[in-house]
PDB file of C-alpha atoms and ligand atoms in Angstrom:
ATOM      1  CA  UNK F   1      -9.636   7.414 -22.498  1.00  0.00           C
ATOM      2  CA  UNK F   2      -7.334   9.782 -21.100  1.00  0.00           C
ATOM      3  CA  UNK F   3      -4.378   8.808 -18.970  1.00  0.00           C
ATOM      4  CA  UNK F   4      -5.458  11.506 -16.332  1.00  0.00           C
ATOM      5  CA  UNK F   5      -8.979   9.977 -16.317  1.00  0.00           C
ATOM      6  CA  UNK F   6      -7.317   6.634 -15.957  1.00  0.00           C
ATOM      7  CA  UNK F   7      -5.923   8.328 -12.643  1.00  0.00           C
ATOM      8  CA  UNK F   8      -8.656   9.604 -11.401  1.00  0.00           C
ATOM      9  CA  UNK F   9     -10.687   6.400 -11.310  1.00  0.00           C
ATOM     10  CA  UNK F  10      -7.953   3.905 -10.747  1.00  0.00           C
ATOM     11  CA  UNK F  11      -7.185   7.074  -7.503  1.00  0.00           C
ATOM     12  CA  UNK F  12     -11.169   6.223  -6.715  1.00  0.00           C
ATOM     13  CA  UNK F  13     -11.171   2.310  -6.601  1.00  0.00           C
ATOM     14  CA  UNK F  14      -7.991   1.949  -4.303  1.00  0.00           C
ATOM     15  CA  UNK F  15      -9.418   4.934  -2.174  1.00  0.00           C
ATOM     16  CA  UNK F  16     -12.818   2.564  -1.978  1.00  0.00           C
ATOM     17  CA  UNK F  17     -11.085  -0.619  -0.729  1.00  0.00           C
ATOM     18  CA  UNK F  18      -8.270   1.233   1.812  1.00  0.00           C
ATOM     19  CA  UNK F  19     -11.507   2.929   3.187  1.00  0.00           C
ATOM     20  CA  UNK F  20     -14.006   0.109   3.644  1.00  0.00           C
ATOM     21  CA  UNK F  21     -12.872  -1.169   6.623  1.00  0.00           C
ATOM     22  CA  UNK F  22     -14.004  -4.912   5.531  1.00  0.00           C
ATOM     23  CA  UNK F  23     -13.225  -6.981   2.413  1.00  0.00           C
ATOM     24  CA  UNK F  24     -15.181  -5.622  -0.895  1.00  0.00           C
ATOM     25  CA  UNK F  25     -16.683  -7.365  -3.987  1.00  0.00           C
ATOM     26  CA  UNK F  26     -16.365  -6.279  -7.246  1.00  0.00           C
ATOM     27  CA  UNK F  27     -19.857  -4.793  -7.468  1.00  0.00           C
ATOM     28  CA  UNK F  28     -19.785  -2.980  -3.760  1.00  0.00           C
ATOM     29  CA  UNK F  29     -16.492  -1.188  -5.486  1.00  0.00           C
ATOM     30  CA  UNK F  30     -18.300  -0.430  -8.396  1.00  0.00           C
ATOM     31  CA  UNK F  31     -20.726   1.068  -6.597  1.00  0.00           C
ATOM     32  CA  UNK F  32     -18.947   3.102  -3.930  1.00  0.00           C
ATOM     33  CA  UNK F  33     -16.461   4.513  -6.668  1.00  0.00           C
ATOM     34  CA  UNK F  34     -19.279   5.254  -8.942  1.00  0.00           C
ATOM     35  CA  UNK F  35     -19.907   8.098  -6.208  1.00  0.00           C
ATOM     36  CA  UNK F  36     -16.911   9.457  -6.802  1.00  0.00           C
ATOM     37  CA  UNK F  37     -16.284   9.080 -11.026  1.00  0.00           C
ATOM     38  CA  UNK F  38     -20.331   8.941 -11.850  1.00  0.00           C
ATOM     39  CA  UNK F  39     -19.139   7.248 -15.096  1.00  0.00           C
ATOM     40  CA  UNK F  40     -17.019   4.411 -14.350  1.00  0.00           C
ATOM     41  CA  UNK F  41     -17.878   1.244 -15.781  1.00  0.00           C
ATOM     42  CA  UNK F  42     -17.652  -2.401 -13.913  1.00  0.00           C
ATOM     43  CA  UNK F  43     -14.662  -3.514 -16.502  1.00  0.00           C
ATOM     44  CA  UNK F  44     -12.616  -0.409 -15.502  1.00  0.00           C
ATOM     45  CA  UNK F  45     -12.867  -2.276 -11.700  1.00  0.00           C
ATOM     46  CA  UNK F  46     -12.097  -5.330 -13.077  1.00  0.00           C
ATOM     47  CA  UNK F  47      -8.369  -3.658 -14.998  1.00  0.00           C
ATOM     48  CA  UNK F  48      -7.932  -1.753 -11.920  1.00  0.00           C
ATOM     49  CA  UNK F  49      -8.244  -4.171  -9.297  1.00  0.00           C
ATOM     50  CA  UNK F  50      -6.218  -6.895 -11.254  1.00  0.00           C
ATOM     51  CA  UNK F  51      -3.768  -4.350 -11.660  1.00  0.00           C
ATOM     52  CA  UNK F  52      -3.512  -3.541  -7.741  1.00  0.00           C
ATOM     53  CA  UNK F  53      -3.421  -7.245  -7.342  1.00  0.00           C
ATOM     54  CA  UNK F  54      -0.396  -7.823  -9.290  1.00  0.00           C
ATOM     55  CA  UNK F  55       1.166  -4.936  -7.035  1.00  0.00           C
ATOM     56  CA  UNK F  56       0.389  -6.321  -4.250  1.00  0.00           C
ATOM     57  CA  UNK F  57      -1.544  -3.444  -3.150  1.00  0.00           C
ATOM     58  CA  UNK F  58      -4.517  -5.327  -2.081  1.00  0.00           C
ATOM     59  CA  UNK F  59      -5.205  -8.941  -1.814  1.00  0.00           C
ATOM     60  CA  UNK F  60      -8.186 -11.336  -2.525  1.00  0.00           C
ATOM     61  CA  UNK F  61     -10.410 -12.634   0.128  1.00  0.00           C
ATOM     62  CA  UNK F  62     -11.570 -15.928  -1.255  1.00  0.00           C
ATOM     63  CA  UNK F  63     -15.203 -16.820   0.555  1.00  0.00           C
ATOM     64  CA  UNK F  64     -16.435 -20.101  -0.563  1.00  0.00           C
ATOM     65  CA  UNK F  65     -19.438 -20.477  -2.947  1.00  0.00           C
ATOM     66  CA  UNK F  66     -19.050 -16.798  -3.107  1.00  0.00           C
ATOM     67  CA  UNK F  67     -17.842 -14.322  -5.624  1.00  0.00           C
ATOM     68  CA  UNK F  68     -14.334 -12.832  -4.420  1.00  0.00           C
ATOM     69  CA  UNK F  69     -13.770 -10.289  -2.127  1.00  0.00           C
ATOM     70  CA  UNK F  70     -10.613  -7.453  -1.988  1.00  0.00           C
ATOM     71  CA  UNK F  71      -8.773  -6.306   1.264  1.00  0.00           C
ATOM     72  CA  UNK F  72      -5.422  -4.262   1.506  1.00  0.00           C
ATOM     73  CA  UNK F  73      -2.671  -6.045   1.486  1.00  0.00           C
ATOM     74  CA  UNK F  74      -2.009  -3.812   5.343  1.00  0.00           C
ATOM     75  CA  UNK F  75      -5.138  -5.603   7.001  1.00  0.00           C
ATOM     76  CA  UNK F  76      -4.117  -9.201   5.077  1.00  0.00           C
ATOM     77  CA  UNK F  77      -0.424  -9.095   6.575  1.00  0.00           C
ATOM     78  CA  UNK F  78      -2.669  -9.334   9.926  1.00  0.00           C
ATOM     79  CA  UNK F  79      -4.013 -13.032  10.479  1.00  0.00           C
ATOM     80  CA  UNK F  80      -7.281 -12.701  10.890  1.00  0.00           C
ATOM     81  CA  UNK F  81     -10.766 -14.596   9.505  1.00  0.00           C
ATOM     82  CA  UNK F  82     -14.124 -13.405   7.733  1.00  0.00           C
ATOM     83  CA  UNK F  83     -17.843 -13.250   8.700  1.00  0.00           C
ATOM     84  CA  UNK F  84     -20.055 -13.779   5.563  1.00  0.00           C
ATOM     85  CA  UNK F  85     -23.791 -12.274   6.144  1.00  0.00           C
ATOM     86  CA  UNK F  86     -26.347 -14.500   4.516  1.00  0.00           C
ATOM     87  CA  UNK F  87     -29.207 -12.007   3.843  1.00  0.00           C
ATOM     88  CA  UNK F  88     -26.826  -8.571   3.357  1.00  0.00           C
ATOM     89  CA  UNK F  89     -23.978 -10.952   1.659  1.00  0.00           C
ATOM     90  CA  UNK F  90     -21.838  -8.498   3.037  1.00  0.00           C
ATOM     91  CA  UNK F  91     -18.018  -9.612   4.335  1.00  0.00           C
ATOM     92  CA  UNK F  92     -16.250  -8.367   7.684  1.00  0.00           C
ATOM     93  CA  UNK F  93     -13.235  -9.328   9.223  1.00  0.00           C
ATOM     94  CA  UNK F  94     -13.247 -11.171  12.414  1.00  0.00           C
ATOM     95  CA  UNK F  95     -10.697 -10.557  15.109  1.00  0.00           C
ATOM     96  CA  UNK F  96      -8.558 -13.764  16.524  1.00  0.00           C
ATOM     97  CA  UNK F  97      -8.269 -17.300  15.993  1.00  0.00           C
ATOM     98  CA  UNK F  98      -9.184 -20.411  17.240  1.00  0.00           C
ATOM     99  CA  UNK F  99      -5.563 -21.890  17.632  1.00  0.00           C
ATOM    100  CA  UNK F 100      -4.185 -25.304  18.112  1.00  0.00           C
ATOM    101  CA  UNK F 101      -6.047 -26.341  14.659  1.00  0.00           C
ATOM    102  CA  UNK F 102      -2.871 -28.274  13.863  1.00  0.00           C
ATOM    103  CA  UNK F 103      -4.276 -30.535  16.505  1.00  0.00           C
ATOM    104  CA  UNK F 104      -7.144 -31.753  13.950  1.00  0.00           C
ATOM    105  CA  UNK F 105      -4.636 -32.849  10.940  1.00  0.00           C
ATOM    106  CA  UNK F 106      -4.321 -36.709  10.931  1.00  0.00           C
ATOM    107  CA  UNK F 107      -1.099 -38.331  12.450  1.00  0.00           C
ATOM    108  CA  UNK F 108       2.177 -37.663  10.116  1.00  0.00           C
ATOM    109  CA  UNK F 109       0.558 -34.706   8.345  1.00  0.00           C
ATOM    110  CA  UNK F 110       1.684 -31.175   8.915  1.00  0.00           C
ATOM    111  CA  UNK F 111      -0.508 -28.232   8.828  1.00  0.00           C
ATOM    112  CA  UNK F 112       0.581 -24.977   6.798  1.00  0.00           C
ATOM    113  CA  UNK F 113      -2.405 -22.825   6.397  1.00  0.00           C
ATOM    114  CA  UNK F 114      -6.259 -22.128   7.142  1.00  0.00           C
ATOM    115  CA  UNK F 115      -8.940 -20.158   6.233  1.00  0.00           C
ATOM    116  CA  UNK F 116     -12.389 -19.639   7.892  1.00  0.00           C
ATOM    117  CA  UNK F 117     -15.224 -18.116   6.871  1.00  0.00           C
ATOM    118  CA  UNK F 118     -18.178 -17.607   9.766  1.00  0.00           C
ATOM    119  CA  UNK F 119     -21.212 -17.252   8.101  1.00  0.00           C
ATOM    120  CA  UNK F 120     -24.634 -15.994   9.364  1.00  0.00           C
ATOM    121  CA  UNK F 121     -26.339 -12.998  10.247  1.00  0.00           C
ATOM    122  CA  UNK F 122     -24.687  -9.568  10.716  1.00  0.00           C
ATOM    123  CA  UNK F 123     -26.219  -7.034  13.780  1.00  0.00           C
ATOM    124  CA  UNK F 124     -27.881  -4.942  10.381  1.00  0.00           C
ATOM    125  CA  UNK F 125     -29.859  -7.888   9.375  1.00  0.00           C
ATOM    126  CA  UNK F 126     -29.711  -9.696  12.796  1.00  0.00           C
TER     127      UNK F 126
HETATM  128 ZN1   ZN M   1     -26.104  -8.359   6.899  1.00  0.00          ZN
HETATM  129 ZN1   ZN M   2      -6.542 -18.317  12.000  1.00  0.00          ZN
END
């Protein structure tokens, strides 16, 4: 494989995720980039997307019981949470945050982090 084709798709898969909008799987990049490089294989995504990880160009969105999802590192500097759809399996981000959670720890413990994953039906499949 050529370095320039190496470019082109690795250019493909980090235009994909910047241009989603919402946290992709492995398989929705696949897909989407395939549009652009017809011939890109899944284990190109894989290399690639590892490879923006380690840059810290994107990050992982971990959804539980799921397979992971990738966001830009610009949209996970923002706090925010995720909406799982059950019948699309499709991710979005959800604006805001219930607050106060450090209210539910138990007495003496200290809370640090959360994640929260809504789950149900999106308006598509609604
Ligand atoms: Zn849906
Ligand atoms: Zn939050």
């Amino acid at each position: 494989m050529t370095e320039r084709r190496n470019t082109r798709q690795h250019d493909a898969i980090r235009a994909t995720i910047e241009t989603a909008g919402r946290p992709l799987s492995i398989d929705e990049i696949h897909r989407a980039s395939k549009a652009v490089v017809p011939t890109l294989g899944v284990r190109t995504v894989y290399r690639a997307v590892r490879r923006l990880e380690e840059a810290g160009e994107i990050a992982r969105v971990i959804v539980p019981g799921q397979t992971d999802r990738y966001e830009t590192a610009t949209a996970a500097s923002h706090h925010h949470h995720h909406f799982h759809c059950l019948v699309c399996d499709r991710v979005f981000d959800v604006d805001g945050c219930p607050g106060r959670l450090a209210a539910m720890v138990p007495e003496g413990f200290v809370l640090q982090h959360h994640e929260i994953t809504l789950s149900g039906r999106c308006d598509a499949c609604a």
